[in-house]
Structure formats: C-alpha cells, structure tokens
mmCIF file of C-alpha atoms in Angstrom:
data_model
loop_
_atom_site.group_PDB
_atom_site.id
_atom_site.type_symbol
_atom_site.label_atom_id
_atom_site.label_comp_id
_atom_site.label_asym_id
_atom_site.label_seq_id
_atom_site.Cartn_x
_atom_site.Cartn_y
_atom_site.Cartn_z
ATOM 1 C CA MET A 29 0.256 0.094 0.031
ATOM 2 C CA ARG A 30 2.705 2.565 1.021
ATOM 3 C CA LEU A 31 4.246 1.616 -2.677
ATOM 4 C CA LEU A 32 0.879 2.400 -4.107
ATOM 5 C CA LEU A 33 0.599 5.562 -2.417
ATOM 6 C CA LEU A 34 4.269 6.798 -3.182
ATOM 7 C CA TRP A 35 3.661 5.907 -7.137
ATOM 8 C CA ILE A 36 0.506 8.097 -6.923
ATOM 9 C CA PHE A 37 1.888 11.074 -5.150
ATOM 10 C CA SER A 38 4.960 10.934 -7.779
ATOM 11 C CA ILE A 39 2.475 11.157 -10.703
ATOM 12 C CA ILE A 40 0.739 14.112 -9.242
ATOM 13 C CA LEU A 41 4.090 15.643 -8.639
ATOM 14 C CA ILE A 42 5.295 15.511 -12.324
ATOM 15 C CA ALA A 43 1.602 16.588 -13.643
ATOM 16 C CA GLY A 44 1.870 19.759 -11.571
ATOM 17 C CA ALA A 45 5.300 20.819 -12.491
ATOM 18 C CA PRO A 46 5.697 23.690 -14.684
ATOM 19 C CA ALA A 47 6.406 23.049 -18.367
ATOM 20 C CA SER A 48 9.874 24.555 -18.062
ATOM 21 C CA ALA A 49 10.881 21.717 -15.485
ATOM 22 C CA GLN A 50 9.728 18.941 -17.519
ATOM 23 C CA THR A 51 12.661 16.741 -19.196
ATOM 24 C CA SER A 52 12.578 16.795 -23.317
ATOM 25 C CA VAL A 53 13.526 14.015 -25.330
ATOM 26 C CA LYS A 54 15.221 15.305 -28.338
ATOM 27 C CA MET A 55 13.996 13.473 -31.773
ATOM 28 C CA GLN A 56 16.515 13.327 -34.488
ATOM 29 C CA ALA A 57 14.978 14.190 -37.902
ATOM 30 C CA PRO A 58 14.487 11.304 -40.312
ATOM 31 C CA ALA A 59 16.092 11.926 -43.513
ATOM 32 C CA ILE A 60 14.080 13.904 -45.853
ATOM 33 C CA ASN A 61 14.383 12.248 -49.380
ATOM 34 C CA GLY A 62 12.546 11.575 -52.376
ATOM 35 C CA ASP A 63 8.627 12.378 -52.030
ATOM 36 C CA ASN A 64 8.533 12.392 -48.221
ATOM 37 C CA ASN A 65 5.813 13.966 -46.796
ATOM 38 C CA THR A 66 5.375 16.166 -43.585
ATOM 39 C CA VAL A 67 7.920 15.028 -40.955
ATOM 40 C CA ILE A 68 8.386 16.134 -37.208
ATOM 41 C CA TYR A 69 11.693 17.271 -36.254
ATOM 42 C CA GLY A 70 13.826 18.491 -33.071
ATOM 43 C CA ASN A 71 12.056 18.740 -29.460
ATOM 44 C CA ASN A 72 9.771 21.481 -30.324
ATOM 45 C CA ASN A 73 7.535 19.692 -32.933
ATOM 46 C CA THR A 74 8.745 21.836 -35.335
ATOM 47 C CA VAL A 75 7.177 21.026 -38.795
ATOM 48 C CA ILE A 76 9.619 20.589 -41.665
ATOM 49 C CA TYR A 77 8.879 19.989 -45.116
ATOM 50 C CA GLY A 78 9.989 17.097 -47.537
ATOM 51 C CA ALA A 79 10.861 17.266 -51.064
ATOM 52 C CA TYR A 80 6.929 16.501 -52.057
ATOM 53 C CA ASP A 81 5.649 19.391 -49.846
ATOM 54 C CA LEU A 82 8.172 21.878 -50.937
ATOM 55 C CA ARG A 83 7.556 20.983 -54.753
ATOM 56 C CA ASN A 84 4.053 21.435 -54.354
ATOM 57 C CA ALA A 85 4.507 25.109 -52.492
ATOM 58 C CA ILE A 86 6.586 25.991 -55.649
ATOM 59 C CA ILE A 87 4.135 24.916 -58.168
ATOM 60 C CA ASN A 88 1.347 26.233 -56.229
ATOM 61 C CA PHE A 89 2.631 29.472 -55.251
ATOM 62 C CA ASN A 90 2.740 28.773 -51.408
ATOM 63 C CA PRO A 91 5.414 30.937 -49.816
ATOM 64 C CA ALA A 92 4.231 30.149 -46.326
ATOM 65 C CA VAL A 93 5.649 26.785 -46.921
ATOM 66 C CA ILE A 94 8.712 27.899 -48.409
ATOM 67 C CA ARG A 95 9.354 30.201 -45.571
ATOM 68 C CA ASP A 96 9.276 27.749 -42.817
ATOM 69 C CA TYR A 97 11.399 25.638 -45.156
ATOM 70 C CA ALA A 98 14.038 28.470 -45.406
ATOM 71 C CA ILE A 99 14.389 28.505 -41.357
ATOM 72 C CA ALA A 100 15.573 24.671 -40.838
ATOM 73 C CA GLY A 101 14.743 22.995 -43.863
ATOM 74 C CA SER A 102 17.369 20.595 -45.745
ATOM 75 C CA LEU A 103 19.375 22.427 -47.977
ATOM 76 C CA ASP A 104 20.377 19.282 -50.037
ATOM 77 C CA THR A 105 16.520 18.501 -50.430
ATOM 78 C CA ILE A 106 15.938 22.152 -51.962
ATOM 79 C CA SER A 107 19.136 21.786 -53.998
ATOM 80 C CA ALA A 108 17.620 18.058 -55.344
ATOM 81 C CA VAL A 109 14.282 19.923 -56.205
ATOM 82 C CA PHE A 110 16.235 22.468 -58.341
ATOM 83 C CA GLN A 111 17.478 19.686 -60.370
ATOM 84 C CA GLU A 112 14.000 19.331 -61.539
ATOM 85 C CA PRO A 113 13.380 21.438 -64.921
ATOM 86 C CA GLY A 114 12.369 25.000 -64.444
ATOM 87 C CA MET A 115 11.724 24.358 -60.526
ATOM 88 C CA ALA A 116 14.596 27.020 -59.651
ATOM 89 C CA ARG A 117 12.872 29.527 -62.084
ATOM 90 C CA LYS A 118 9.366 28.956 -60.221
ATOM 91 C CA PHE A 119 11.052 29.305 -57.019
ATOM 92 C CA VAL A 120 12.267 32.739 -57.723
ATOM 93 C CA GLU A 121 9.440 34.178 -59.792
ATOM 94 C CA MET A 122 7.242 33.079 -56.690
ATOM 95 C CA LEU A 123 9.640 35.064 -54.743
ATOM 96 C CA LYS A 124 9.504 38.211 -56.640
ATOM 97 C CA SER A 125 5.586 38.010 -56.867
ATOM 98 C CA SER A 126 5.141 37.456 -53.248
ATOM 99 C CA GLY A 127 7.746 40.054 -51.798
ATOM 100 C CA GLU A 128 9.659 37.129 -50.382
ATOM 101 C CA THR A 129 13.032 37.485 -51.744
ATOM 102 C CA PRO A 130 14.223 37.744 -47.832
ATOM 103 C CA ILE A 131 13.557 34.005 -48.490
ATOM 104 C CA LEU A 132 16.549 33.361 -50.863
ATOM 105 C CA ALA A 133 18.764 35.572 -48.491
ATOM 106 C CA GLY A 134 18.143 33.164 -45.402
ATOM 107 C CA LEU A 135 18.736 30.026 -47.329
ATOM 108 C CA LEU A 136 21.962 31.382 -48.395
ATOM 109 C CA LYS A 137 23.141 32.412 -44.999
ATOM 110 C CA ARG A 138 22.368 28.922 -43.846
ATOM 111 C CA GLY A 139 24.969 27.529 -46.505
ATOM 112 C CA LEU A 140 22.836 27.335 -50.205
ATOM 113 C CA ASN A 141 25.483 27.690 -52.630
ATOM 114 C CA PRO A 142 25.099 30.734 -54.806
ATOM 115 C CA ASN A 143 26.651 29.285 -57.753
ATOM 116 C CA LEU A 144 24.397 26.062 -57.510
ATOM 117 C CA LEU A 145 23.841 24.749 -61.066
ATOM 118 C CA VAL A 146 20.060 23.939 -61.523
ATOM 119 C CA ARG A 147 18.041 22.778 -64.401
ATOM 120 C CA ALA A 148 16.001 25.410 -66.722
ATOM 121 C CA PRO A 149 12.787 24.568 -68.123
ATOM 122 C CA ASP A 150 14.499 22.709 -70.976
ATOM 123 C CA SER A 151 16.504 20.835 -68.940
ATOM 124 C CA SER A 152 19.930 22.489 -69.426
ATOM 125 C CA SER A 153 22.114 23.743 -66.928
ATOM 126 C CA GLU A 154 22.194 26.923 -65.383
ATOM 127 C CA THR A 155 23.068 28.760 -62.138
ATOM 128 C CA LEU A 156 20.839 30.366 -59.770
ATOM 129 C CA GLU A 157 21.655 33.682 -60.976
ATOM 130 C CA VAL A 158 20.763 32.888 -64.373
ATOM 131 C CA ALA A 159 17.387 31.476 -63.104
ATOM 132 C CA ALA A 160 16.868 34.799 -61.185
ATOM 133 C CA PHE A 161 17.911 37.155 -64.300
ATOM 134 C CA MET A 162 15.375 35.050 -66.635
ATOM 135 C CA SER A 163 12.694 35.266 -63.922
ATOM 136 C CA GLY A 164 13.207 39.054 -63.862
ATOM 137 C CA ASN A 165 13.702 39.097 -60.156
ATOM 138 C CA ALA A 166 16.326 42.224 -59.642
ATOM 139 C CA ASP A 167 16.497 41.805 -55.796
ATOM 140 C CA ALA A 168 17.333 38.075 -55.931
ATOM 141 C CA MET A 169 20.118 38.612 -58.325
ATOM 142 C CA VAL A 170 21.703 41.333 -56.007
ATOM 143 C CA GLU A 171 21.380 38.936 -53.029
ATOM 144 C CA LEU A 172 23.105 36.361 -54.939
ATOM 145 C CA LEU A 173 26.146 38.297 -55.946
ATOM 146 C CA GLU A 174 26.752 39.885 -52.831
ATOM 147 C CA ARG A 175 26.878 36.278 -51.344
ATOM 148 C CA GLY A 176 29.589 35.409 -53.903
ATOM 149 C CA ALA A 177 27.870 34.355 -57.109
ATOM 150 C CA LEU A 178 29.844 34.683 -60.231
ATOM 151 C CA PRO A 179 28.934 37.563 -62.414
ATOM 152 C CA HIS A 180 29.630 35.458 -65.486
ATOM 153 C CA GLY A 181 27.148 32.324 -64.445
ATOM 154 C CA TYR A 182 27.524 29.317 -65.808
ATOM 155 C CA GLN A 183 24.695 28.603 -68.402
ATOM 156 C CA ASP A 184 24.165 26.111 -71.627
ATOM 157 C CA LEU A 185 23.677 27.961 -74.560
ATOM 158 C CA PRO A 186 24.406 27.780 -78.293
ATOM 159 C CA LEU A 187 27.605 29.742 -78.624
ATOM 160 C CA ASP A 188 26.522 31.215 -82.111
ATOM 161 C CA PRO A 189 27.424 34.639 -83.404
ATOM 162 C CA THR A 190 24.151 36.158 -83.003
ATOM 163 C CA ALA A 191 23.734 34.915 -79.129
ATOM 164 C CA ARG A 192 24.148 36.806 -76.461
ATOM 165 C CA PRO A 193 23.751 34.495 -73.459
ATOM 166 C CA PHE A 194 23.654 36.209 -70.047
ATOM 167 C CA PHE A 195 26.879 34.313 -68.551
ATOM 168 C CA ILE A 196 29.020 35.856 -71.569
ATOM 169 C CA TYR A 197 27.479 39.344 -71.793
ATOM 170 C CA PRO A 198 25.748 39.700 -68.401
ATOM 171 C CA ILE A 199 25.826 43.687 -68.380
ATOM 172 C CA TYR A 200 24.580 43.788 -72.007
ATOM 173 C CA ARG A 201 21.771 41.436 -70.976
ATOM 174 C CA VAL A 202 20.623 43.436 -67.781
ATOM 175 C CA LEU A 203 21.061 47.020 -69.400
ATOM 176 C CA SER A 204 18.831 45.643 -72.461
ATOM 177 C CA ASP A 205 16.362 43.810 -70.715
ATOM 178 C CA GLN A 206 12.851 45.526 -70.495
ATOM 179 C CA ARG A 207 11.608 43.589 -67.621
ATOM 180 C CA PHE A 208 14.043 45.802 -65.323
ATOM 181 C CA SER A 209 13.714 49.494 -64.173
ATOM 182 C CA THR A 210 16.211 51.785 -64.642
ATOM 183 C CA GLU A 211 17.144 51.754 -60.707
ATOM 184 C CA GLU A 212 17.160 47.759 -60.826
ATOM 185 C CA LYS A 213 19.542 47.727 -63.640
ATOM 186 C CA GLU A 214 21.794 49.900 -61.851
ATOM 187 C CA LYS A 215 21.674 48.184 -58.631
ATOM 188 C CA ILE A 216 22.274 44.871 -60.723
ATOM 189 C CA VAL A 217 25.059 46.426 -62.356
ATOM 190 C CA ALA A 218 26.752 47.835 -59.384
ATOM 191 C CA ALA A 219 26.466 44.237 -57.752
ATOM 192 C CA MET A 220 28.180 42.812 -60.806
ATOM 193 C CA MET A 221 31.104 45.344 -60.703
ATOM 194 C CA ARG A 222 31.634 44.946 -57.217
ATOM 195 C CA GLN A 223 32.145 41.131 -57.951
ATOM 196 C CA GLY A 224 34.683 42.064 -60.618
ATOM 197 C CA VAL A 225 32.640 41.246 -63.692
ATOM 198 C CA LEU A 226 34.545 41.485 -67.043
ATOM 199 C CA LEU A 227 33.475 44.474 -69.141
ATOM 200 C CA ASP A 228 35.924 44.037 -72.188
ATOM 201 C CA ALA A 229 33.737 43.911 -75.469
ATOM 202 C CA SER A 230 35.149 43.243 -78.826
ATOM 203 C CA GLU A 231 34.844 45.798 -81.525
ATOM 204 C CA SER A 232 32.884 43.645 -83.788
ATOM 205 C CA SER A 233 29.999 43.528 -81.046
ATOM 206 C CA PRO A 234 28.967 47.161 -81.081
ATOM 207 C CA LYS A 235 25.984 46.778 -79.118
ATOM 208 C CA VAL A 236 27.897 45.149 -76.200
ATOM 209 C CA ALA A 237 30.495 47.825 -76.517
ATOM 210 C CA LYS A 238 27.521 50.381 -75.990
ATOM 211 C CA THR A 239 26.309 48.863 -72.941
ATOM 212 C CA THR A 240 29.913 48.522 -71.988
ATOM 213 C CA ARG A 241 30.338 52.442 -72.002
ATOM 214 C CA GLN A 242 26.808 52.610 -70.010
ATOM 215 C CA ALA A 243 28.363 50.352 -66.913
ATOM 216 C CA PHE A 244 31.472 52.424 -67.045
ATOM 217 C CA ASP A 245 29.428 55.285 -66.453
ATOM 218 C CA LEU A 246 27.258 53.522 -63.853
ATOM 219 C CA ALA A 247 30.638 52.545 -61.993
ATOM 220 C CA LYS A 248 32.001 56.300 -61.991
ATOM 221 C CA GLN A 249 28.612 57.301 -60.756
ATOM 222 C CA TYR A 250 28.821 55.070 -57.993
ATOM 223 C CA SER A 251 32.409 55.154 -57.157
ATOM 224 C CA ILE A 252 32.755 51.465 -58.074
ATOM 225 C CA ASN A 253 35.776 49.922 -58.878
ATOM 226 C CA ARG A 254 35.308 48.142 -62.534
ATOM 227 C CA GLY A 255 37.124 45.187 -61.658
ATOM 228 C CA SER A 256 39.651 42.964 -63.736
ATOM 229 C CA SER A 257 39.913 43.330 -67.516
ATOM 230 C CA VAL A 258 41.525 41.634 -70.447
ATOM 231 C CA SER A 259 43.285 44.912 -71.237
ATOM 232 C CA ASP A 260 44.545 45.463 -67.917
ATOM 233 C CA CYS A 261 46.777 42.223 -67.849
ATOM 234 C CA PRO A 262 49.330 42.927 -64.798
ATOM 235 C CA GLU A 263 52.886 42.121 -64.939
ATOM 236 C CA LYS A 264 54.393 39.140 -63.179
ATOM 237 C CA GLY A 265 53.207 38.891 -59.604
ATOM 238 C CA LEU A 266 50.526 40.122 -57.800
ATOM 239 C CA ASN A 267 49.812 43.997 -57.794
ATOM 240 C CA ALA A 268 47.343 46.232 -56.195
ATOM 241 C CA LYS A 269 45.123 46.258 -59.649
ATOM 242 C CA CYS A 270 45.247 42.258 -59.718
ATOM 243 C CA VAL A 271 44.149 41.803 -55.756
ATOM 244 C CA VAL A 272 41.347 44.362 -56.723
ATOM 245 C CA GLY A 273 40.326 42.302 -59.742
ATOM 246 C CA GLY A 274 40.198 39.121 -57.641
ATOM 247 C CA PRO A 275 40.590 35.416 -59.026
ATOM 248 C CA ILE A 276 39.624 36.245 -62.759
ATOM 249 C CA CYS A 277 42.256 38.324 -63.113
ATOM 250 C CA THR A 278 44.746 36.127 -61.251
ATOM 251 C CA SER A 279 43.783 33.126 -63.391
ATOM 252 C CA GLN A 280 44.075 35.287 -66.356
ATOM 253 C CA ASN A 281 47.641 35.875 -65.710
ATOM 254 C CA SER A 282 48.254 31.976 -66.352
ATOM 255 C CA VAL A 283 46.315 31.373 -69.711
ATOM 256 C CA PRO A 284 47.006 32.521 -73.239
ATOM 257 C CA LYS A 285 45.474 35.949 -74.008
ATOM 258 C CA ARG A 286 45.813 34.692 -77.845
ATOM 259 C CA ILE A 287 45.734 31.468 -79.477
ATOM 260 C CA HIS A 288 46.598 31.414 -83.327
ATOM 261 C CA GLN A 289 47.629 28.982 -85.992
ATOM 262 C CA LYS A 290 51.268 29.217 -87.266
ATOM 263 C CA PRO A 291 51.333 29.922 -91.186
ATOM 264 C CA GLY A 292 51.787 26.945 -93.268
ATOM 265 C CA SER A 293 49.580 24.402 -90.839
ATOM 266 C CA PHE A 294 46.664 22.851 -91.706
ATOM 267 C CA ARG A 295 43.960 25.245 -91.189
ATOM 268 C CA TYR A 296 41.020 25.073 -88.616
ATOM 269 C CA ALA A 297 38.963 28.495 -89.474
ATOM 270 C CA GLU A 298 36.522 28.155 -86.933
ATOM 271 C CA TYR A 299 39.724 28.447 -84.348
ATOM 272 C CA GLU A 300 41.600 30.865 -86.292
ATOM 273 C CA ASN A 301 43.216 33.827 -84.196
ATOM 274 C CA LEU A 302 41.513 33.430 -81.000
ATOM 275 C CA ASP A 303 41.292 36.431 -78.498
ATOM 276 C CA LEU A 304 40.738 36.100 -74.931
ATOM 277 C CA VAL A 305 37.331 37.824 -73.900
ATOM 278 C CA GLY A 306 37.433 36.738 -70.276
ATOM 279 C CA SER A 307 36.972 34.026 -67.476
ATOM 280 C CA LEU A 308 33.846 32.141 -66.936
ATOM 281 C CA GLY A 309 34.484 30.652 -63.571
ATOM 282 C CA VAL A 310 35.545 27.237 -62.362
ATOM 283 C CA PHE A 311 33.281 24.434 -62.502
ATOM 284 C CA ALA A 312 33.740 20.766 -61.659
ATOM 285 C CA GLY A 313 37.573 21.582 -61.141
ATOM 286 C CA ARG A 314 37.903 22.944 -64.758
ATOM 287 C CA GLU A 315 38.249 26.493 -65.826
ATOM 288 C CA TYR A 316 36.425 28.047 -68.591
ATOM 289 C CA TYR A 317 37.301 30.964 -70.721
ATOM 290 C CA LEU A 318 35.730 32.607 -73.628
ATOM 291 C CA TYR A 319 37.696 33.337 -76.597
ATOM 292 C CA LEU A 320 36.406 35.489 -80.127
ATOM 293 C CA ALA A 321 37.724 34.633 -83.433
ATOM 294 C CA PRO A 322 36.978 37.752 -85.114
ATOM 295 C CA GLN A 323 38.407 36.567 -88.602
ATOM 296 C CA GLY A 324 36.743 33.147 -88.604
ATOM 297 C CA TRP A 325 33.357 32.171 -89.762
ATOM 298 C CA SER A 326 31.378 35.329 -89.084
ATOM 299 C CA GLY A 327 33.299 36.309 -85.939
ATOM 300 C CA HIS A 328 31.928 33.046 -83.627
ATOM 301 C CA LEU A 329 32.772 32.605 -79.986
ATOM 302 C CA VAL A 330 34.797 29.862 -78.709
ATOM 303 C CA LEU A 331 34.794 28.290 -75.137
ATOM 304 C CA ALA A 332 38.173 27.073 -73.773
ATOM 305 C CA GLU A 333 38.078 24.475 -71.126
ATOM 306 C CA TYR A 334 41.548 24.303 -69.561
ATOM 307 C CA SER A 335 42.696 21.252 -67.333
ATOM 308 C CA ALA A 336 43.494 21.900 -63.449
ATOM 309 C CA ASP A 337 47.006 22.254 -64.366
ATOM 310 C CA ARG A 338 46.186 24.292 -67.508
ATOM 311 C CA ALA A 339 48.352 21.899 -69.581
ATOM 312 C CA THR A 340 45.382 20.789 -71.774
ATOM 313 C CA VAL A 341 42.722 22.685 -73.453
ATOM 314 C CA ASN A 342 39.694 21.662 -75.134
ATOM 315 C CA LEU A 343 38.417 24.545 -77.888
ATOM 316 C CA MET A 344 34.657 24.127 -78.224
ATOM 317 C CA LYS A 345 32.346 25.633 -80.596
ATOM 318 C CA TYR A 346 28.708 25.269 -80.869
ATOM 319 C CA GLN A 347 27.366 23.894 -84.091
ATOM 320 C CA SER A 348 23.941 25.263 -84.415
ATOM 321 C CA ASP A 349 21.094 23.821 -86.650
ATOM 322 C CA HIS A 350 22.256 26.066 -89.502
ATOM 323 C CA MET A 351 25.007 23.498 -90.093
ATOM 324 C CA ALA A 352 22.457 20.455 -90.449
ATOM 325 C CA GLY A 353 23.347 17.999 -93.136
ATOM 326 C CA MET A 354 26.934 18.548 -93.074
ATOM 327 C CA GLY A 355 28.024 16.216 -90.785
ATOM 328 C CA VAL A 356 30.026 18.014 -87.981
ATOM 329 C CA CYS A 357 28.104 16.492 -85.216
ATOM 330 C CA LYS A 358 28.944 12.799 -84.026
ATOM 331 C CA ALA A 359 26.483 10.033 -83.969
ATOM 332 C CA GLU A 360 25.066 9.424 -80.243
ATOM 333 C CA PRO A 361 25.080 5.522 -79.028
ATOM 334 C CA ASP A 362 21.644 4.793 -80.734
ATOM 335 C CA GLY A 363 22.595 6.320 -83.890
ATOM 336 C CA TYR A 364 20.943 9.551 -83.794
ATOM 337 C CA VAL A 365 23.159 12.365 -85.122
ATOM 338 C CA PRO A 366 22.108 15.580 -83.698
ATOM 339 C CA ASP A 367 21.911 19.075 -85.657
ATOM 340 C CA GLU A 368 23.361 20.966 -82.837
ATOM 341 C CA CYS A 369 26.241 19.904 -80.853
ATOM 342 C CA TRP A 370 29.668 21.163 -79.435
ATOM 343 C CA ARG A 371 32.355 20.757 -81.770
ATOM 344 C CA SER A 372 35.869 20.267 -79.603
ATOM 345 C CA LEU A 373 39.743 20.235 -80.426
ATOM 346 C CA GLN A 374 41.885 19.380 -77.979
ATOM 347 C CA VAL A 375 45.418 21.035 -77.820
ATOM 348 C CA GLU A 376 48.294 20.976 -75.300
ATOM 349 C CA ILE A 377 50.373 24.198 -74.307
ATOM 350 C CA ASP A 378 54.183 24.186 -74.123
ATOM 351 C CA ARG A 379 54.566 26.552 -71.267
ATOM 352 C CA GLU A 380 58.354 27.614 -72.297
ATOM 353 C CA SER A 381 57.851 28.343 -76.061
ATOM 354 C CA GLY A 382 54.156 29.108 -75.788
ATOM 355 C CA ASP A 383 53.306 27.149 -78.548
ATOM 356 C CA VAL A 384 49.745 25.096 -78.553
ATOM 357 C CA ALA A 385 50.216 21.697 -80.124
ATOM 358 C CA LEU A 386 47.173 20.362 -81.766
ATOM 359 C CA SER A 387 46.511 16.702 -82.212
ATOM 360 C CA GLY A 388 47.022 16.621 -85.699
ATOM 361 C CA SER A 389 48.987 18.198 -88.227
ATOM 362 C CA SER A 390 48.192 21.826 -87.134
ATOM 363 C CA THR A 391 50.197 23.870 -84.480
ATOM 364 C CA PHE A 392 48.789 26.628 -82.702
ATOM 365 C CA THR A 393 50.854 29.459 -80.863
ATOM 366 C CA ALA A 394 49.716 31.218 -77.506
ATOM 367 C CA THR A 395 50.445 34.601 -76.595
ATOM 368 C CA PHE A 396 50.603 35.166 -72.740
ATOM 369 C CA CYS A 397 49.705 37.860 -70.425
ATOM 370 C CA ASN A 398 53.200 38.193 -68.948
#
C-alpha cells in the first residue's frame, strides 16, 4: 500500500510541474528524401517539409511553406528539387511576386551555394543567378551576387555569332532587358562590378560595346571599381590592380591572351586567331574562358576548357542547326546524329615556348599576358 501511495504521489508531482521543469526528449530528424511528406523534427515539434511538400509549394505558389523551409529545412533537399526542370525559376518567380526574396537571403546565409547549378525548363544547366535573371527578379540577383555568385554564371547556350547569352554578356543582357527598371538595372550592374565582372567587348560587337560604356558610367557614378579586364593584364606577380580584380585577373595571368595557328599548317577556320574575352569561372575542377575568333566564320565565339594544371585545353565551338546536314556532329550511341552539338578540339600548351600543339598536323601559338 505504501508503494502504491508513493507512486500516485510521484505522478501528481510530475503532472503539476511547470513545463520548463519537464525533461524533453530530443528527436532526431528522419532523412528527408525523394517524395517524403511532412515530418516532425526536434524537441519542439517544428514542422519540416519534405521534397514533396516543397515541390508543391513552389508549383502552387505557397510562400508560407517556403518561409518555414528556409528556417530549418534541408539544403540538400532544396538543391535536389532545383534539379527538376524549371523548378528554380518558378521558385525565384514566386519570391518576386510575393515580395519574399528575403527567403533566398536566409537560405544563402544557411549555406545554399550561390553558384548552384540548376535545371532550366528545357533541362539545360544554369546557375541560380541566371535563373533569377530569366525570372526578372532583380533583388534575387543582387542578393546572390552579394553572397558570392559569379557575375558570369554558367549557362548552357548555343555560342553562335548572334547569341548574347547572359553568362558571357551579363552587362549587356541586364541593361537591354525591359523587365528591369532603370533603378533595378543600376543595382544589378553595381553588384556585378563589385564582384569583378568583365567589361571588355570586341569591336565587332557594337551593341555590347555600347552597354559597356554605360556600365563604366554607372561605375563612375557610384564610385565602384570596375574590376579586372583583359586589357589590364598585370606584370608578373600579384599587384594591387590584380588584387582588386580578384581571382579572374589572377587566373588570366596564366592562360593565353591570344591563340593563333602558325602559317603553313593545316587550317581550322573556326579556331583562327582566338582573342581572350574573359573568364567564365571554375566548374567541376576545370576553368572556362571565352575566346572570340573575329576572322573566322562570321566572328564566332569559342569556349576554352582548361585542365586543372592548364597543360591541356579543349577548344569548343557550338554547331547550330544551320550546319545541319554537313556531318559536323558525331552520332550518339543509339545512332542518332543531332543537328546541334559542341565541336571540340584538344590542344596541349608548351609553357616555355608558348606553342599550343594540336593533336594532328596543325600547330597553334599562344601569347600570354606576361
């Protein structure tokens, strides 16, 4: 009987204790994966949404769920959802329409990669910055840039003579886009210039050159350093100019400013006299640079993919559909021959002589900054 009374008394004491005195049991969150529905997380029953809920919130325009998710949701899950075609753009569009762009700031503060590669509606790759641009969200673009996004964010696009893709000509694309107000354009350009956007433009691209002058004017107006430039190739070593420009200028000091074919060698017209335009950043351990061939076929663009040691480089030109039927694209494993493809040419760089040797009978020469 005494034991029974003691047990009843202890139950009464526990029930009457204040909430702060009760012992809580911390519950570990189950893995959020695939199409998980709502789960319970932590010792305060905070609701965390799985990929299924997050996807539906983006599609159905539900910023309340996104707001909760930004506080404690899995960054791996949101990164995975953004790999679904068009989801990243829908997300940024929703933030703009609802005035909830600070949600993106919260995710970036928690560690979301500002240079995250996502899927566009056509399943091509683009960075979050490009997705924000295509969605017309100026505040999101500025937030991403201020959190470390590359001004020349990666984007899969045909590099033909008429293409003005964002990741190559960000200043031109922003200043010529009617979705942004004059004030928004100035804010975006200012953020890009603080991140060292490349402003050089070929004389064969007058539209780009015109917007470049506008960018310089904005920089002067807002006292912004214009960052690195191909024309500002530094002397050997790291000087103040290069420090201001950041990693783009530093890496340009180690890649050819000009690549051309030696007289008498087998000619590749699409890779003739390549002039460096600028750096497009580092992705998957490889550096990407843009070159212009002003004397080739209509002054086309060439993408250069450098290995980590910069000993080899792939020169890539996009073959658009107007080349269909000419047999320039390789057949895929199933036998299908696409009309559009990247045509690649691999060369090796001799750091001492400056020669760029082609795998074949043609020899290229490289002119370095220093």
